[in-house]
PDB file of C-alpha atoms in Angstrom:
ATOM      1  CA  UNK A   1      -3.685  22.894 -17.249  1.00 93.00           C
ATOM      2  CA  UNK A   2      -2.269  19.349 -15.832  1.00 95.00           C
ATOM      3  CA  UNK A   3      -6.298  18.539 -16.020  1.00 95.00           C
ATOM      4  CA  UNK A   4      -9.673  19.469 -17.446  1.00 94.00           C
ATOM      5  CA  UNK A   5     -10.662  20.235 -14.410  1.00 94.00           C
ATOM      6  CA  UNK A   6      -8.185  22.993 -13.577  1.00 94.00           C
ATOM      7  CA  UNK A   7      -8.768  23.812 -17.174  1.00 94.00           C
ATOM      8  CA  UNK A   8     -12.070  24.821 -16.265  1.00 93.00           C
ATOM      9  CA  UNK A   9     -11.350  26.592 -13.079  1.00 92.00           C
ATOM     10  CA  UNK A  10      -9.172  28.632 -15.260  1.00 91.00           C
ATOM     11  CA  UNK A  11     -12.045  29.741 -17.713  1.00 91.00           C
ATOM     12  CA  UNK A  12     -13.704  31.152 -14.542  1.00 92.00           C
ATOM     13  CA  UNK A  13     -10.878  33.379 -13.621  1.00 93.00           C
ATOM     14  CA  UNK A  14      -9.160  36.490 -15.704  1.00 92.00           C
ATOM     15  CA  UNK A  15      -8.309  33.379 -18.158  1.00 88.00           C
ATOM     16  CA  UNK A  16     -11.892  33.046 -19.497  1.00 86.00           C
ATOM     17  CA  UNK A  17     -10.927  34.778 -22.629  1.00 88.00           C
ATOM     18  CA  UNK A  18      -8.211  32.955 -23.273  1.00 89.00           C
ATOM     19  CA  UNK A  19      -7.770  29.354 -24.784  1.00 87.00           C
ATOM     20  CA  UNK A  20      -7.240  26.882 -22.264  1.00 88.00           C
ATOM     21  CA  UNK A  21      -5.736  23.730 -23.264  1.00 91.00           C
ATOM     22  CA  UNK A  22      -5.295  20.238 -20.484  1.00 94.00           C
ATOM     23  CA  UNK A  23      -2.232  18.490 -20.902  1.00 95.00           C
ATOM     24  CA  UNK A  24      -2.317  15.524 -18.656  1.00 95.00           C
ATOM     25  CA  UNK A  25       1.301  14.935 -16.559  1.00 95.00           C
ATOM     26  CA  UNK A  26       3.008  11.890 -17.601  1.00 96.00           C
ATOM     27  CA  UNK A  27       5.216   9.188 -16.004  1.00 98.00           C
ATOM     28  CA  UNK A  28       7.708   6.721 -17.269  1.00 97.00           C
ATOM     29  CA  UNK A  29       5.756   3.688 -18.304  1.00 97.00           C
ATOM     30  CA  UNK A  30       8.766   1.619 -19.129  1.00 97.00           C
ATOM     31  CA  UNK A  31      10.109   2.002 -15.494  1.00 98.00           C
ATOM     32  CA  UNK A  32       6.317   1.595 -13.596  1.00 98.00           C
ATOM     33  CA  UNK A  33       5.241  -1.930 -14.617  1.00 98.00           C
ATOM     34  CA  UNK A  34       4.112  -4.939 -12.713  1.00 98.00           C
ATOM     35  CA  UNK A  35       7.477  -6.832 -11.196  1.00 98.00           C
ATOM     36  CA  UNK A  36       7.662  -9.674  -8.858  1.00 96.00           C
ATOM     37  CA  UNK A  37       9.287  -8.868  -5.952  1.00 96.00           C
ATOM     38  CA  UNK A  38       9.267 -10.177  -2.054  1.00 97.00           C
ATOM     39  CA  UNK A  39       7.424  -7.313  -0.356  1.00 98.00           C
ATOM     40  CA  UNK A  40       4.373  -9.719   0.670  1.00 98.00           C
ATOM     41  CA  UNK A  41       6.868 -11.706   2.094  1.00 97.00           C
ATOM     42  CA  UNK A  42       8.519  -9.385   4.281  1.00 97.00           C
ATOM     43  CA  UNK A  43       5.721  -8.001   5.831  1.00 97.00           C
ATOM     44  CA  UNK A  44       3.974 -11.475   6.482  1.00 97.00           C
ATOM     45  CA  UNK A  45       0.949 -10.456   4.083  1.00 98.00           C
ATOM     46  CA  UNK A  46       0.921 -13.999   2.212  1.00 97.00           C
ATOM     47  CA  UNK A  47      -2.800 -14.732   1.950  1.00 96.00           C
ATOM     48  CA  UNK A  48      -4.203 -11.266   2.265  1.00 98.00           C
ATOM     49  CA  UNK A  49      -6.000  -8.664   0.666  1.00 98.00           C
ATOM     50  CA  UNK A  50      -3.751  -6.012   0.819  1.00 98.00           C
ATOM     51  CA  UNK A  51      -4.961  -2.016   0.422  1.00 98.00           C
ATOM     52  CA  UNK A  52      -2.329   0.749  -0.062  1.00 98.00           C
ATOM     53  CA  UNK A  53      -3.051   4.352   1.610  1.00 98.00           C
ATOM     54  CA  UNK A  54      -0.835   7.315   1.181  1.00 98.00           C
ATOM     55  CA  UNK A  55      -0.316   8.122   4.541  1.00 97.00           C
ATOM     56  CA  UNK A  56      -0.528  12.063   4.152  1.00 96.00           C
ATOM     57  CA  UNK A  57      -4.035  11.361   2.870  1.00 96.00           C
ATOM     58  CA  UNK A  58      -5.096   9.103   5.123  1.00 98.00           C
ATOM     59  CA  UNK A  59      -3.859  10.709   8.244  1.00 97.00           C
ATOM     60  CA  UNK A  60      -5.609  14.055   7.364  1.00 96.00           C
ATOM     61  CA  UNK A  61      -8.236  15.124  10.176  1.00 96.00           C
ATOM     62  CA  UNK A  62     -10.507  15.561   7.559  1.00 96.00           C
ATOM     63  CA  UNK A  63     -10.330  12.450   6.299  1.00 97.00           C
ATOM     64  CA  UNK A  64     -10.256  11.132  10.459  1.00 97.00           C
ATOM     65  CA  UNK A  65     -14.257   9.346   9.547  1.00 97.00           C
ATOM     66  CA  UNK A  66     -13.062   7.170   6.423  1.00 97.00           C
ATOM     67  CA  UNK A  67      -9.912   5.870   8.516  1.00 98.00           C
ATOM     68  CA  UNK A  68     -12.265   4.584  11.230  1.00 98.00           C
ATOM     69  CA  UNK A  69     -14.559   3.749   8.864  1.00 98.00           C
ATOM     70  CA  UNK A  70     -11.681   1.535   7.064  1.00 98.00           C
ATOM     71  CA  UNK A  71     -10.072   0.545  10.604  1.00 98.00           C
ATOM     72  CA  UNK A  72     -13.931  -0.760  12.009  1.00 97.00           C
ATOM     73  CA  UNK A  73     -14.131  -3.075   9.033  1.00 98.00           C
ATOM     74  CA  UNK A  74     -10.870  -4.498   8.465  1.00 98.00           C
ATOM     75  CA  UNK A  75     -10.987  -8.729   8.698  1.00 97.00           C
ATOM     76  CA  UNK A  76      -8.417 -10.967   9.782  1.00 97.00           C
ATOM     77  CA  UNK A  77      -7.390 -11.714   6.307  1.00 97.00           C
ATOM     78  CA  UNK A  78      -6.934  -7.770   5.009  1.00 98.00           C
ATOM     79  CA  UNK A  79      -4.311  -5.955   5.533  1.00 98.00           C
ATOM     80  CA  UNK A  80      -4.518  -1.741   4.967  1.00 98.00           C
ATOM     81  CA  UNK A  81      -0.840  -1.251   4.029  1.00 98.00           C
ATOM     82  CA  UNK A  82       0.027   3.015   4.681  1.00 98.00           C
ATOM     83  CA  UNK A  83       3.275   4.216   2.410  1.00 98.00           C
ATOM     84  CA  UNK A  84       4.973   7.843   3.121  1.00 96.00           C
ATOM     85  CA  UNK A  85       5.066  10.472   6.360  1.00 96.00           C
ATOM     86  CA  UNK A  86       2.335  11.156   8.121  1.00 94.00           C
ATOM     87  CA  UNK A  87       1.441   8.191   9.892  1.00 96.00           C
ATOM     88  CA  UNK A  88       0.228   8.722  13.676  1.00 96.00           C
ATOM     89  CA  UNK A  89       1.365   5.101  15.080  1.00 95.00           C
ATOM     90  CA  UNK A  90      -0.985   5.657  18.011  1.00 97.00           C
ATOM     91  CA  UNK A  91      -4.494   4.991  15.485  1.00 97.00           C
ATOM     92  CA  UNK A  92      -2.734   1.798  13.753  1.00 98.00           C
ATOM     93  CA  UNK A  93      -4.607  -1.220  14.528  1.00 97.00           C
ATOM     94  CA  UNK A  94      -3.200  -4.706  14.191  1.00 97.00           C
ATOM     95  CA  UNK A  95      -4.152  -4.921  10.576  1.00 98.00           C
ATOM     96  CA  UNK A  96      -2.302  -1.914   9.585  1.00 98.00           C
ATOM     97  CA  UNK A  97       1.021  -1.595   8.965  1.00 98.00           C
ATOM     98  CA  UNK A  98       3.151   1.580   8.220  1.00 98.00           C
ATOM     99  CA  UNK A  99       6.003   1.032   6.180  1.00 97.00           C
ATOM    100  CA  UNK A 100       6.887   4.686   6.001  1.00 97.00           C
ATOM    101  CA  UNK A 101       8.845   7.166   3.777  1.00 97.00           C
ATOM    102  CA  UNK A 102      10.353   5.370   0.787  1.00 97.00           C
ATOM    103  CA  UNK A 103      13.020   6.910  -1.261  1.00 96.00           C
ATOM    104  CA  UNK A 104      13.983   4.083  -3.579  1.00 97.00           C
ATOM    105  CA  UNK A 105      11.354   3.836  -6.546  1.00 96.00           C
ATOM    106  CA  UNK A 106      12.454   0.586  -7.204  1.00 97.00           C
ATOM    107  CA  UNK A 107      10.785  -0.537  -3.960  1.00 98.00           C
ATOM    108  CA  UNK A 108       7.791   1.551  -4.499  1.00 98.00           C
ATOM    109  CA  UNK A 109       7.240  -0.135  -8.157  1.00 98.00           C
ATOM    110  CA  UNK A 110       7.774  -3.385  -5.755  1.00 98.00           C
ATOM    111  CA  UNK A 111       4.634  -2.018  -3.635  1.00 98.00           C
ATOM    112  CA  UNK A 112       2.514  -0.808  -5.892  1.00 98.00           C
ATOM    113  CA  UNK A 113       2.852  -4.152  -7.684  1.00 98.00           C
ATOM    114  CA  UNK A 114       2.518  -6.101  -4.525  1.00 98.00           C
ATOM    115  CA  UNK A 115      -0.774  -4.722  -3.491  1.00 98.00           C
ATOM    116  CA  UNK A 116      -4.349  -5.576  -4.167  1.00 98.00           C
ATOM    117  CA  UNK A 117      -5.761  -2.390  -4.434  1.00 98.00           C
ATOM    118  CA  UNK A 118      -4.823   1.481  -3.753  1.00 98.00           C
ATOM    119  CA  UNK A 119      -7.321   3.625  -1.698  1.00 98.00           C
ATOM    120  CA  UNK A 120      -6.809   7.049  -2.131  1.00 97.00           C
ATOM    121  CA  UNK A 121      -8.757   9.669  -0.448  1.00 96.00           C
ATOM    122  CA  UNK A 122      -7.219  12.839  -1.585  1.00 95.00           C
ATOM    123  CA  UNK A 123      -9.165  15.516  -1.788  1.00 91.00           C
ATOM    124  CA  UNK A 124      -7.059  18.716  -3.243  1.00 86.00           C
ATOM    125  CA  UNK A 125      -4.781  17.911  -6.294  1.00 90.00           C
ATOM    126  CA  UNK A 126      -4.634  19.293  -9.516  1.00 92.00           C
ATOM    127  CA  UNK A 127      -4.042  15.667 -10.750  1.00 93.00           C
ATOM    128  CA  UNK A 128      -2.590  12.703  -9.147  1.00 89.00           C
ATOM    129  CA  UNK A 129       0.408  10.463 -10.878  1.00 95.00           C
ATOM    130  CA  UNK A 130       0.487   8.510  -7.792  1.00 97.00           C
ATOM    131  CA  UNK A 131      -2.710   7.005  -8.757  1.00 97.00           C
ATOM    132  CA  UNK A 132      -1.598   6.464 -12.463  1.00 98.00           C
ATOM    133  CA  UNK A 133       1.985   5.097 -11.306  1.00 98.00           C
ATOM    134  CA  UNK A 134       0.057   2.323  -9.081  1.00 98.00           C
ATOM    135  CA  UNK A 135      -2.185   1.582 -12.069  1.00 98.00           C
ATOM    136  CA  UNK A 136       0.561   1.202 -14.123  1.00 98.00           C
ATOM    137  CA  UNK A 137       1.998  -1.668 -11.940  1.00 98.00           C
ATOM    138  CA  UNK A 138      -1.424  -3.301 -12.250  1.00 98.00           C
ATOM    139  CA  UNK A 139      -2.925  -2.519  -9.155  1.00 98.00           C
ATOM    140  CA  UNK A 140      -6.554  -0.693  -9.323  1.00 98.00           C
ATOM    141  CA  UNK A 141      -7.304   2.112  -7.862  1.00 98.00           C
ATOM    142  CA  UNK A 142     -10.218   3.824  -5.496  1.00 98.00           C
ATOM    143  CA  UNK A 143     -10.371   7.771  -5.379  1.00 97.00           C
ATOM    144  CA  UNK A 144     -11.974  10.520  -4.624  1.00 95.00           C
ATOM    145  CA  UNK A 145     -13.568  12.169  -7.544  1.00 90.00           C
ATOM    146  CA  UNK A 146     -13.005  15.725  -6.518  1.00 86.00           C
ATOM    147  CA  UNK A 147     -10.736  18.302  -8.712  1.00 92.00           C
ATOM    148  CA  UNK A 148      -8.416  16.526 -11.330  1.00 93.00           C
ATOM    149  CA  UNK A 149      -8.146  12.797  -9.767  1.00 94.00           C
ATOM    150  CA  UNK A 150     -11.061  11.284 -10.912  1.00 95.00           C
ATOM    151  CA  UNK A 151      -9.419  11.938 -14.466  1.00 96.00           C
ATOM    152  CA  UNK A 152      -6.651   9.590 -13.568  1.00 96.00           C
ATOM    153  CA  UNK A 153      -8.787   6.526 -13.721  1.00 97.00           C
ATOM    154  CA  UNK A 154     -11.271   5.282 -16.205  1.00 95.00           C
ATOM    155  CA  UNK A 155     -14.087   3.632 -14.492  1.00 93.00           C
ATOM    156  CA  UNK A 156     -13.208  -0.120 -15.736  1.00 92.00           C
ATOM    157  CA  UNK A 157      -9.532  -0.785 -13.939  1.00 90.00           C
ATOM    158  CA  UNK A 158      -9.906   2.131 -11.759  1.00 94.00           C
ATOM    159  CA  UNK A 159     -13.217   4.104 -10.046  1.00 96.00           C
ATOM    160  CA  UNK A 160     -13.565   7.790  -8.286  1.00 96.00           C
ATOM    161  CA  UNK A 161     -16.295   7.882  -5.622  1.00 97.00           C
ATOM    162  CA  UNK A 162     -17.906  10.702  -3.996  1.00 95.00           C
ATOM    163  CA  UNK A 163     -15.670  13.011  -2.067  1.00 93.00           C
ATOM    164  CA  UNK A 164     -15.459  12.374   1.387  1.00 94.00           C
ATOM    165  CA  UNK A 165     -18.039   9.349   1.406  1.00 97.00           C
ATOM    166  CA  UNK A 166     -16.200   6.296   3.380  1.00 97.00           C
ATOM    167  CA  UNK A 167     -18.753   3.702   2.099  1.00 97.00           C
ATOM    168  CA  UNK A 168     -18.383   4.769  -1.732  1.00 97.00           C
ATOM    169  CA  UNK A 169     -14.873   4.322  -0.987  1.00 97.00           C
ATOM    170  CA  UNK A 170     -15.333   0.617   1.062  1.00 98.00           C
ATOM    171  CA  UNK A 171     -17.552  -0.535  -2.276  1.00 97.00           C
ATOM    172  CA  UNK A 172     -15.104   0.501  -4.497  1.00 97.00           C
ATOM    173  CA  UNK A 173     -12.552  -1.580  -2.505  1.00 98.00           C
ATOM    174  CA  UNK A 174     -14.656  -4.279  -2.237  1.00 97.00           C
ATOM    175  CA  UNK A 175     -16.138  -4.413  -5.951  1.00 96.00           C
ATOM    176  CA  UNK A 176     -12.179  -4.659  -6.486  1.00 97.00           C
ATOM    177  CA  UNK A 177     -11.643  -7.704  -4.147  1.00 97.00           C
ATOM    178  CA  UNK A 178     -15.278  -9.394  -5.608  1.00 97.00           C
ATOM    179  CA  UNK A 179     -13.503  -9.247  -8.550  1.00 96.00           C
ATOM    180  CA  UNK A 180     -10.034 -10.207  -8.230  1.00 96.00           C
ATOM    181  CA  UNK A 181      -6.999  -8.275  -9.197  1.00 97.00           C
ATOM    182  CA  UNK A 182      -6.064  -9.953 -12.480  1.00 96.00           C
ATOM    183  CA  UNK A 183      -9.749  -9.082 -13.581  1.00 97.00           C
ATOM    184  CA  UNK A 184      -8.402  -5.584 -13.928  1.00 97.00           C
ATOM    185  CA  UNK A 185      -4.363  -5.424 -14.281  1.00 98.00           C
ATOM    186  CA  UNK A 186      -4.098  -5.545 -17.941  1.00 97.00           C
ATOM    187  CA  UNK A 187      -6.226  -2.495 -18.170  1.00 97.00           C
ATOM    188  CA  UNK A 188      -4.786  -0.641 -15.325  1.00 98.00           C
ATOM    189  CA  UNK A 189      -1.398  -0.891 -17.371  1.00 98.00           C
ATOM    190  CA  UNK A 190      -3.243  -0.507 -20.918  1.00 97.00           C
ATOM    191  CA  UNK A 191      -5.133   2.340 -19.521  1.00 97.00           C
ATOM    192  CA  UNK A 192      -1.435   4.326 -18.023  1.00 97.00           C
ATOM    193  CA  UNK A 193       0.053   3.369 -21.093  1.00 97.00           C
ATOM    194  CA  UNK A 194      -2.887   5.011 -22.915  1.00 96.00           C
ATOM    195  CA  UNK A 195      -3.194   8.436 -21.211  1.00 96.00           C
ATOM    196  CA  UNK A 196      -0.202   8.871 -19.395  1.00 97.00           C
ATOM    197  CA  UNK A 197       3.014   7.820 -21.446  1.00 97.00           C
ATOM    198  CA  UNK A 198       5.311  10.979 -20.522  1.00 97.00           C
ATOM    199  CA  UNK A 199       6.982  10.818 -24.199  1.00 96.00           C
ATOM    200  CA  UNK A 200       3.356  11.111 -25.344  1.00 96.00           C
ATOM    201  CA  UNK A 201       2.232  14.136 -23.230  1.00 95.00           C
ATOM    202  CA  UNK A 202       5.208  15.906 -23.295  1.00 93.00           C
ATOM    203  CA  UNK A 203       4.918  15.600 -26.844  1.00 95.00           C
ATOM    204  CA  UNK A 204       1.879  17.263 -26.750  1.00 94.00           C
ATOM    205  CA  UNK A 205       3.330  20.739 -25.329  1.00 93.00           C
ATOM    206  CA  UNK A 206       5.419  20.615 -28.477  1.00 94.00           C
ATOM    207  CA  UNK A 207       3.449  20.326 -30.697  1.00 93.00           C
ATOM    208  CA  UNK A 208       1.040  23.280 -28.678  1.00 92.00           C
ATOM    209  CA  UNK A 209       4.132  25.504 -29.100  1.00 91.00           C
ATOM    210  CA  UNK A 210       4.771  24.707 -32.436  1.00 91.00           C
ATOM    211  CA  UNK A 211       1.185  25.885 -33.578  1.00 90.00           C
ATOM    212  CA  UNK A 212       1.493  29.092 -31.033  1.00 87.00           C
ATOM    213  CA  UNK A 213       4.972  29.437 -33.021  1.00 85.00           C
ATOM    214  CA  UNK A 214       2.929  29.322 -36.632  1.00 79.00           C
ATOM    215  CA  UNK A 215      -0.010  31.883 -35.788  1.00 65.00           C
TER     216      UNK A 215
END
């Protein structure tokens, strides 16, 4: 399994018998990395605290309460910055801004390095690399702690809160901003680098079918 968590879904299925190993997914750490690039510049967000939302999270009717909750409380000097499809233009407020589907990951690794923090309030994935590729840019990272994700941070550059709770998820934001970024970059990237190095994980199915090969 991609995480411990589906790991031990698994052992409560037809698979309890069986071994049941968690590989984490991996991503290219030598491509995600902290760049400097004009993105803050572009979209006029010199000066702010800038929060990045996955739009098909965010725009979920499930998750309608922590939008409002984020959109009641926003100041004039944050910005809540929404990435991706999804986006319903008529709930955007004038401190969001929705810059959409992007296909180049060059410009994403320019946005996930641009931003202060990443909210994430996903509530049904296996694992998420889109929380490790922010981290790996530097950028810290609030989640949900439901299923796999709260596995992709550590607690130090990166915190899960409690599923579906929009002021666990506001602190978590905020203990970021109290904070400051650079208090946490180096171990966002230390901490990708760490668990997520694709060479590293991938390495690790070898080395599973190697000793499947030998029994």
């Amino acid at each position: 399994g991609v995480s411990r968590w589906i790991v031990d879904e698994a052992r409560k299925t037809v698979f309890r018998e069986a071994q049941c190993v968690a590989i984490h997914n991996g991503i290219n750490v030598d491509f995600f990395h902290p760049v400097k690039n004009d993105f803050r510049k572009r979209y006029h967000l010199e000066g702010k605290y800038v929060i990045l939302a996955p739009a098909n999270k965010w725009f979920l009717d499930v998750n309608r309460e922590t939008f409002d909750y984020f959109a009641s409380r926003l100041t004039d000097d944050m910005r809540m910055v929404f990435i991706g499809n999804g986006v319903d233009e008529s709930r955007l407020t004038d401190k969001m801004i929705n810059v959409g589907f992007v296909s180049s990951r060059e410009e994403l690794r320019g946005i996930y390095s641009a931003c202060d923090v990443m909210a994430n309030c996903t509530r049904e994935e296996s694992l998420s690399l889109l929380n490790v590729e922010v981290q790996a840019c530097g950028t810290p990272v609030v989640t949900y702690s439901n299923t796999g994700v709260k596995e992709t941070v550590d607690g130090k550059c990166g915190f899960a809160v409690e599923n579906g709770n929009p002021d666990e998820m506001w602190n978590g934001v905020s203990r970021i901003r109290d904070n400051g970024k650079t208090f946490f970059s180096a171990d966002c990237v230390a901490w990708a680098k760490k668990e997520f190095d694709k060479e590293d994980n991938y390495n690790k199915y070898i080395m599973l079918y190697k000793s499947i090969n030998n029994d």
